[in-house]
CSV table of C-alpha atoms and ligand atoms in Angstrom, one decimal:
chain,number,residue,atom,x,y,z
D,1,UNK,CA,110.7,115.1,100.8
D,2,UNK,CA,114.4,114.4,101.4
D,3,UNK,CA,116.0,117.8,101.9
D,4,UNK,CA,119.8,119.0,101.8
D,5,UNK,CA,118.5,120.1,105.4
D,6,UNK,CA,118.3,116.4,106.0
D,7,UNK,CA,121.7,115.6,104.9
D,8,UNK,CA,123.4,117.9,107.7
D,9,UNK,CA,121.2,116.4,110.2
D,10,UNK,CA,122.6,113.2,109.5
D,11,UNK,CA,126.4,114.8,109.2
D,12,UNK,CA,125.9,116.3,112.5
D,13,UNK,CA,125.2,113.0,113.7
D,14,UNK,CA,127.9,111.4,112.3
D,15,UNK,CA,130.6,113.5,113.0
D,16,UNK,CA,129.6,112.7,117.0
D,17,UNK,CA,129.7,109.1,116.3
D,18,UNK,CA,132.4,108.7,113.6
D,19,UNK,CA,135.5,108.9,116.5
D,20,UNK,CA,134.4,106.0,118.4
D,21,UNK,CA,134.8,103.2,115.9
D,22,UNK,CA,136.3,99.9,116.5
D,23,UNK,CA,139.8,99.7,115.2
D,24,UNK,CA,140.2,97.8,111.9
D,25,UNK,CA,142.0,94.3,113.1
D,26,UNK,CA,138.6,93.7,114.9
D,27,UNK,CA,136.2,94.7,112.7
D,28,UNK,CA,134.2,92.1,110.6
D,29,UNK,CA,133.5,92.1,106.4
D,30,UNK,CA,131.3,91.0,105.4
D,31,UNK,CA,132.2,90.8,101.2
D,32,UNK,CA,129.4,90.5,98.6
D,33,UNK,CA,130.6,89.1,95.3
D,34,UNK,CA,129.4,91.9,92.4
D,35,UNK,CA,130.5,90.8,89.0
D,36,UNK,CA,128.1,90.7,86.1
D,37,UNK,CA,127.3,87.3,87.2
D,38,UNK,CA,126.2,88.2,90.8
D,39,UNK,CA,124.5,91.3,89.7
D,40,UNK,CA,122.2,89.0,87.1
D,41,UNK,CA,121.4,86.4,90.4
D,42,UNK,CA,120.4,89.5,92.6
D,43,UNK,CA,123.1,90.9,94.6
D,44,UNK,CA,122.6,94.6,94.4
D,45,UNK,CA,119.1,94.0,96.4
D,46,UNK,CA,121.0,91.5,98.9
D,47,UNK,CA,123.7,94.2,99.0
D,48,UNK,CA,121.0,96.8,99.7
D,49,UNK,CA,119.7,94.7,102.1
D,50,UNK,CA,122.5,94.2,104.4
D,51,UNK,CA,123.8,97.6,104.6
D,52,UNK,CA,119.9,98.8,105.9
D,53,UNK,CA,120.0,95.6,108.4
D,54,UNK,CA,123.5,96.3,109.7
D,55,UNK,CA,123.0,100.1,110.0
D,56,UNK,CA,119.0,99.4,111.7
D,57,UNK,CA,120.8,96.9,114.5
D,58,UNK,CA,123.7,99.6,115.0
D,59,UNK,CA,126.5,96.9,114.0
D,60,UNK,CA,129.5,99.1,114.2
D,61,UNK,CA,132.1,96.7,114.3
D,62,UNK,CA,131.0,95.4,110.8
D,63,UNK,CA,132.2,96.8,107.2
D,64,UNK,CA,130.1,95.7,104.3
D,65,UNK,CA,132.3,95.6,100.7
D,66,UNK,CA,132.0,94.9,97.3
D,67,UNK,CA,134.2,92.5,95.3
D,68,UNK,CA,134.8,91.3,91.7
D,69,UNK,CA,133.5,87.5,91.3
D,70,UNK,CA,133.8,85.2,94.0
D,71,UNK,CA,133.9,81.9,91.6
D,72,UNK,CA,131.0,80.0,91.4
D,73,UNK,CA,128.7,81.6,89.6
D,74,UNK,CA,125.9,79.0,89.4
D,75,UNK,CA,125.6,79.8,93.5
D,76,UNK,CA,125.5,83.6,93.2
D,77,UNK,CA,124.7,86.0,94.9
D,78,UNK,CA,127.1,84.6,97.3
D,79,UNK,CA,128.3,86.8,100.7
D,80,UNK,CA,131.5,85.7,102.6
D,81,UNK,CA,131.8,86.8,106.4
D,82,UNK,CA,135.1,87.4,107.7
D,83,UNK,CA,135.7,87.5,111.4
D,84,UNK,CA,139.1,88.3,112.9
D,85,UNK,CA,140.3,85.0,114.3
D,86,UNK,CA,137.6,82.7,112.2
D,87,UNK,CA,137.2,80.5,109.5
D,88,UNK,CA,135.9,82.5,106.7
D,89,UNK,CA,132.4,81.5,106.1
D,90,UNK,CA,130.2,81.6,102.5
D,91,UNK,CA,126.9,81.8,101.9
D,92,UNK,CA,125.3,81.2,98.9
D,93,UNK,CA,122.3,82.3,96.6
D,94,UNK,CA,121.8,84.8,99.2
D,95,UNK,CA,118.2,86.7,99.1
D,96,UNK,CA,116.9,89.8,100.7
D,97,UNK,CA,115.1,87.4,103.3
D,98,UNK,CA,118.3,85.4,104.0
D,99,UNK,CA,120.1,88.4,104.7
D,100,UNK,CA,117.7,89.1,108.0
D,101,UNK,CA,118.8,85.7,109.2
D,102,UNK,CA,122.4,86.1,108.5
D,103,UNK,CA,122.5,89.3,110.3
D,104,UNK,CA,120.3,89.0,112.9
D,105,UNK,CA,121.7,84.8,113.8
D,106,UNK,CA,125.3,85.4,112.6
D,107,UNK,CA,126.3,88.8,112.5
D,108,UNK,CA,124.7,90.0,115.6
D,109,UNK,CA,125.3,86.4,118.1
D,110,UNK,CA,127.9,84.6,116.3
D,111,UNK,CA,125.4,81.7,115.3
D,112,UNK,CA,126.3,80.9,112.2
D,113,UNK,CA,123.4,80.0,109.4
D,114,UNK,CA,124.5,76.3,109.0
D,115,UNK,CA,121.7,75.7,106.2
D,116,UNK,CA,122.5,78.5,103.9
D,117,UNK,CA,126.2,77.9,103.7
D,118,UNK,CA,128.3,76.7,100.8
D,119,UNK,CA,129.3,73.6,102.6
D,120,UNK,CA,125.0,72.9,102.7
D,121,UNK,CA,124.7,73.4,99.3
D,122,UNK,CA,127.0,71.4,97.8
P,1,UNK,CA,119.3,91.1,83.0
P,2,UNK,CA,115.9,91.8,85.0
P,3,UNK,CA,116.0,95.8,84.3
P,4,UNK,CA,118.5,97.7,82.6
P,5,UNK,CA,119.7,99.9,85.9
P,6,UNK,CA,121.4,96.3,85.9
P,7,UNK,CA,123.3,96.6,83.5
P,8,UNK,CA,124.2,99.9,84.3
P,9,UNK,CA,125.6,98.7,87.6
P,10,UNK,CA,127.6,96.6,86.1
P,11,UNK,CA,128.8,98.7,83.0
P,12,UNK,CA,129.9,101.2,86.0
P,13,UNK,CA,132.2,98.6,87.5
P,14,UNK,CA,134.3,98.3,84.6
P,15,UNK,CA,134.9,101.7,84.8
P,16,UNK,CA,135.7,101.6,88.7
P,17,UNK,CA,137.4,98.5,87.6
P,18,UNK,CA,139.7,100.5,84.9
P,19,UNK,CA,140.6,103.1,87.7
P,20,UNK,CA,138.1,105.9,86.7
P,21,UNK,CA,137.8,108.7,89.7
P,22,UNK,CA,134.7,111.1,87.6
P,23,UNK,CA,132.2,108.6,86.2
P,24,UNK,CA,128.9,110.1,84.8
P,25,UNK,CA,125.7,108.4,84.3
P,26,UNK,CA,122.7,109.4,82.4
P,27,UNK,CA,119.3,108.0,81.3
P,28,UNK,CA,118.0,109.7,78.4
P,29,UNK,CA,114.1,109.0,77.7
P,30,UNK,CA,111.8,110.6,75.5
P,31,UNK,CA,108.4,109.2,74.5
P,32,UNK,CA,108.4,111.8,71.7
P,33,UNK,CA,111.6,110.5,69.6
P,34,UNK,CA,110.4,106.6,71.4
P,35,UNK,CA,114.3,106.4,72.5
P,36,UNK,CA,115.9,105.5,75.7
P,37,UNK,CA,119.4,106.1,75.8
P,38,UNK,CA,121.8,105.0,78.6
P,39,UNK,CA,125.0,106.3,79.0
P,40,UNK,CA,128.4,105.7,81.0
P,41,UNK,CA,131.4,107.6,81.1
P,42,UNK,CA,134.8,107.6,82.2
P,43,UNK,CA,138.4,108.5,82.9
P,44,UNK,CA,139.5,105.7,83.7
P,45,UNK,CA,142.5,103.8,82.0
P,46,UNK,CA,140.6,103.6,78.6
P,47,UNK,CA,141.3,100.4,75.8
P,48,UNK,CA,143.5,100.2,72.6
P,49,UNK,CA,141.6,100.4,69.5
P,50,UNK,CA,142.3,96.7,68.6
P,51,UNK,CA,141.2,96.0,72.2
P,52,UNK,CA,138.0,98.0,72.2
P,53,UNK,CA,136.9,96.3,68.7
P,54,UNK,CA,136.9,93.1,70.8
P,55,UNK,CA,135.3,93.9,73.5
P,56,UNK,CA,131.8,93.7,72.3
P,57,UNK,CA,132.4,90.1,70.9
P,58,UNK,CA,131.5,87.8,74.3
P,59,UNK,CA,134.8,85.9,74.0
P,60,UNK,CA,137.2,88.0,74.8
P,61,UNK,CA,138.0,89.4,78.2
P,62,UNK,CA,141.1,90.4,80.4
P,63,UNK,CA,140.1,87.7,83.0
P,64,UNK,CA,142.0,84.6,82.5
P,65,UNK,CA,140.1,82.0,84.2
P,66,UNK,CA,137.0,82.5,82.3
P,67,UNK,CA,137.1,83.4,78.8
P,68,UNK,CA,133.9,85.1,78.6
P,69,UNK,CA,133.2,88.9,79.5
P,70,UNK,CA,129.4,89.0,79.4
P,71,UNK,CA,129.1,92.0,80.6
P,72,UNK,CA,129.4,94.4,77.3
P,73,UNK,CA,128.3,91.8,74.9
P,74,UNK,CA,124.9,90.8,77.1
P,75,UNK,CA,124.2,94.8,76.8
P,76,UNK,CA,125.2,95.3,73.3
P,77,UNK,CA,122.3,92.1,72.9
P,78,UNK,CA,119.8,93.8,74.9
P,79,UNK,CA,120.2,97.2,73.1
P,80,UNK,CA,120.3,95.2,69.3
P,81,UNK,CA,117.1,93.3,70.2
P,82,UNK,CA,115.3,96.0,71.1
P,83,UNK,CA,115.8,98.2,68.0
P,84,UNK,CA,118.8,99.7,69.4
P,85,UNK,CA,122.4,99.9,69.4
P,86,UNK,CA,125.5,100.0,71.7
P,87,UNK,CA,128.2,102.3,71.1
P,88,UNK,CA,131.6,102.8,72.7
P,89,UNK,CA,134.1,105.1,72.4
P,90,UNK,CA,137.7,104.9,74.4
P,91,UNK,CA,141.0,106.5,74.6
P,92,UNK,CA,143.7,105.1,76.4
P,93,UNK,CA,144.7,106.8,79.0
P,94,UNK,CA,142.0,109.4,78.6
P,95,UNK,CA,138.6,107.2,79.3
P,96,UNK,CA,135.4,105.5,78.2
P,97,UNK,CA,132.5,106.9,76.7
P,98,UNK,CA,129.9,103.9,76.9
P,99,UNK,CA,125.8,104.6,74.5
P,100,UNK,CA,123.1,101.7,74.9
P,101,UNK,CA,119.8,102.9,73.1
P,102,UNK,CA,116.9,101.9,72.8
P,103,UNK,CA,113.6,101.8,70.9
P,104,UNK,CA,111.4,102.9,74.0
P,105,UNK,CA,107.8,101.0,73.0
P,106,UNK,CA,110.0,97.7,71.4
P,107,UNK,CA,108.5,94.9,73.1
P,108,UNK,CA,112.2,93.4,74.0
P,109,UNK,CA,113.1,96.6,75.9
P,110,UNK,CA,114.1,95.4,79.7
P,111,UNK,CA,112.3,97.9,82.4
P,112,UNK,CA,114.9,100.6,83.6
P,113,UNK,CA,114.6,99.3,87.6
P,114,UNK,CA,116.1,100.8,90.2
P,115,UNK,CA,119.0,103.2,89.2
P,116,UNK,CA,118.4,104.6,92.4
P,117,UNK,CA,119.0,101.3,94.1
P,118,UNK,CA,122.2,101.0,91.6
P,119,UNK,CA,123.0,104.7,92.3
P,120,UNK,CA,123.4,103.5,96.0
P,121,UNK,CA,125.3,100.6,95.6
P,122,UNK,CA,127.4,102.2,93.2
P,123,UNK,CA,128.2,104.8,96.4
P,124,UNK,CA,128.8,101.9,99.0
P,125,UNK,CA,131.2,100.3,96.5
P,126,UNK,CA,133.2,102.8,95.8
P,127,UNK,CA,132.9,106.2,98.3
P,128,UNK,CA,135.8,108.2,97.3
P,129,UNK,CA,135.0,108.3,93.2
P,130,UNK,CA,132.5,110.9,92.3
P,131,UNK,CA,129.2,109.8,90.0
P,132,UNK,CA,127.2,112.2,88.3
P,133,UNK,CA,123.4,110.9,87.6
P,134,UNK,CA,121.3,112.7,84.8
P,135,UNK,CA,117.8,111.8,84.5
P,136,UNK,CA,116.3,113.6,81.3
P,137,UNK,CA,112.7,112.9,80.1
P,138,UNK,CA,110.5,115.2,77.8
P,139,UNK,CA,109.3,117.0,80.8
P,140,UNK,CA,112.8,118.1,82.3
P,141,UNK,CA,116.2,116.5,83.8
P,142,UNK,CA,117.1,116.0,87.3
P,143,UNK,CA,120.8,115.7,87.9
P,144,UNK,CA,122.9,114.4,91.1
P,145,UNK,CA,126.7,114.9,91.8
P,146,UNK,CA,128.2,113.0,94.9
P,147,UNK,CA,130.5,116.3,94.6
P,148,UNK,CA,127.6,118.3,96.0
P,149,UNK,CA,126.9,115.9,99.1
P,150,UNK,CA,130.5,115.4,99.3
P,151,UNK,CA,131.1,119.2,100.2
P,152,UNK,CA,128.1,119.3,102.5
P,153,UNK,CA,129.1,116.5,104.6
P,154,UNK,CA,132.3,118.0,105.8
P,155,UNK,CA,134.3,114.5,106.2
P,156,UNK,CA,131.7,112.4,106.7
P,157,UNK,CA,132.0,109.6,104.6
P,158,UNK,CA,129.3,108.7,101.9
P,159,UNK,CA,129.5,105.3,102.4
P,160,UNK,CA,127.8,105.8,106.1
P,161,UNK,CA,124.3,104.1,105.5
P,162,UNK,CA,122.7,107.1,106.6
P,163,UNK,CA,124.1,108.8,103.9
P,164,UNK,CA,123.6,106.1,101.5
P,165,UNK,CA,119.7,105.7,102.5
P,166,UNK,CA,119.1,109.8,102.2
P,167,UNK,CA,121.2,109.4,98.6
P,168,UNK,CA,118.5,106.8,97.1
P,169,UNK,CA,115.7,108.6,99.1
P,170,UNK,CA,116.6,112.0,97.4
P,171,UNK,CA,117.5,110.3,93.8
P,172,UNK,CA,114.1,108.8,94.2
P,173,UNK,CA,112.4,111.5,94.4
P,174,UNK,CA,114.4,113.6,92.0
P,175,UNK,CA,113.6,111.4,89.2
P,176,UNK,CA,109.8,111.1,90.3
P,177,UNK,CA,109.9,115.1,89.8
P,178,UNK,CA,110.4,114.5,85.6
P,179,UNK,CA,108.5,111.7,85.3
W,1,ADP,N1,135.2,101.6,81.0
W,1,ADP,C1,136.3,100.8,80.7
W,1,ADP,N2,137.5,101.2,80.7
W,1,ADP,C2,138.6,100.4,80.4
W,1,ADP,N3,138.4,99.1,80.1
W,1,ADP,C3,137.2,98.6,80.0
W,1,ADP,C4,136.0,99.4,80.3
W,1,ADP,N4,134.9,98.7,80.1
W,1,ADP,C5,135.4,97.5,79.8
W,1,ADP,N5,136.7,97.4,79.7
W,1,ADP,C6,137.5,96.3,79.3
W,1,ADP,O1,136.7,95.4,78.6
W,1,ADP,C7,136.7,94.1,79.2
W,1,ADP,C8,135.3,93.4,79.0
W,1,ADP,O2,134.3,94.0,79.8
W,1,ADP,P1,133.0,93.2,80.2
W,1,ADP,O3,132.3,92.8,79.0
W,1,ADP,O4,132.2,94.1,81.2
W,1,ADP,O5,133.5,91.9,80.9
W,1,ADP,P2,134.3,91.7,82.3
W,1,ADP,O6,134.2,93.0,83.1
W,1,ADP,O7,133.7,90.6,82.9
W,1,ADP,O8,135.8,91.5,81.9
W,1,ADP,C9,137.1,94.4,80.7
W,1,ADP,O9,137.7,93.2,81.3
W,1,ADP,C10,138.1,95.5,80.5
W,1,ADP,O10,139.4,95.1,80.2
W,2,MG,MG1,132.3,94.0,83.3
């Protein structure tokens, strides 16, 4: 059972851990498009999926965040990275399983996921 | 949509979307009365009378570069084929006050899904607003207030994944308890 006991646990934690976060100009987003139509294509899973992945590989330097509708709704769910001092890059129909990849190639060694991008798809 | 805690999702983002800072959601589901009533509400920004009689019609929206809001209209569907109705009732500058029902055992009536998942996500999106969930069947409710966790976490924010992952855990199994 999940307990209110649990809860402080995890506050304790955090409060140790919260001062030591990178400073915002060098942090990545990563932005998941949530709009009626990316919501109908799947995105809250994908959305659930990356916050679990980023949070089980300890990626502090990256924010996950929810916009409105990116524009092209056939390719939703679609998930644009943003790294300081990079070309933004999109990916598109994004799945829970896609998500590992992205994370664990792109977010995590800066190997971007060639085949899954917007540029691949088109 | 796949399951109606789709469409609650995205019914909650118009109200994050109109500026709302209390938004309560409820699932309402007896077997006895063979309903199941969802419900959103809001103090957001809320719509003019003319506006909110157009709203439900799928071609008119506030976006300009596509002239269909689905959103409303695609629920207001759902709700109609399945021997129910949609309601809304808004107050400019008060709030929203959004009623999908139901006929529970209607063969068109999407699967609720994962409002816990949408509960989450919901969180992540938007941390500093606080959501209410009420989960009422004929055997009792359950109800969760991101007040409550708020107070308990001291400063911690509720959009650490932690937090996020005990929030769906405990929603989870909150709802399992009046099922
Ligand atoms: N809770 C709300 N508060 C204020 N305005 C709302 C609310 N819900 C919907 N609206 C208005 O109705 C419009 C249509 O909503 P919707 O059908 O979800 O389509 P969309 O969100 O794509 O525009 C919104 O753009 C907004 O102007
Ligand atoms: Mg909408």
């Amino acid at each position: 059972m999940k307990s209110l006991e649990d809860l402080k646990k995890i506050r304790e934690e955090m409060q140790q851990k919260i001062n030591i976060r990178t400073g915002d100009e060098n942090r990545t987003r990563v932005v998941v498009g949530m709009a009626t139509c990316g919501i109908a294509a799947g995105a809250r899973p994908v959305l659930a999926a990356l916050v679990d992945e980023v949070s089980r590989r300890k990626l502090q330097q990256v924010t996950v965040t929810q916009t409105g509708c990116i524009g092209v709704c056939r390719l939703e769910p679609i998930i644009e990275v943003l790294e300081p001092g990079k070309e933004k890059v999109t990916y598109v129909k994004v799945t829970e399983e896609k998500v590992k990849k992205i994370v664990s190639e792109h977010l995590a060694n800066g190997r971007v996921v060639e085949e899954y991008t917007i540029g691949a798809a088109e | 949509m796949k399951e109606l805690a789709l469409n609650i999702l995205d019914i909650a983002q118009n109200s994050i979307a109109a500026g709302a800072n209390q938004i309560a959601i409820a699932v309402r589901e007896s077997v006895a009365a063979d309903r199941l009533t969802i419900s959103v509400k809001d103090n957001g920004c809320g719509m003019e009378p003319e506006f909110l009689a157009k709203v439900t019609d799928p071609f008119t929206t506030t976006r300009k570069t596509r002239k269909v809001g689905m959103g409303i209209p695609l629920l207001k569907m759902e709700a109609e084929m399945s021997g129910g109705e949609l309601r809304i009732e808004s107050e400019k500058g008060k709030g929203t006050s959004l009623t999908a029902c139901f006929k529970r055992s209607h063969i068109d009536r999407p699967p609720l899904g994962d409002v816990a998942g949408t509960f989450m996500v919901l969180i992540q999106g938007a941390p500093n607003l606080e959501f209410t969930y009420t989960r009422e069947t004929d055997r009792g409710a359950f109800q969760f207030s991101t007040a409550q966790v708020r107070a308990l976490l001291d400063g911690v924010p509720l959009s650490e994944p932690d937090v996020l992952a005990w929030i769906r855990g405990y929603v989870e199994e909150g709802e399992s308890g009046v099922l």
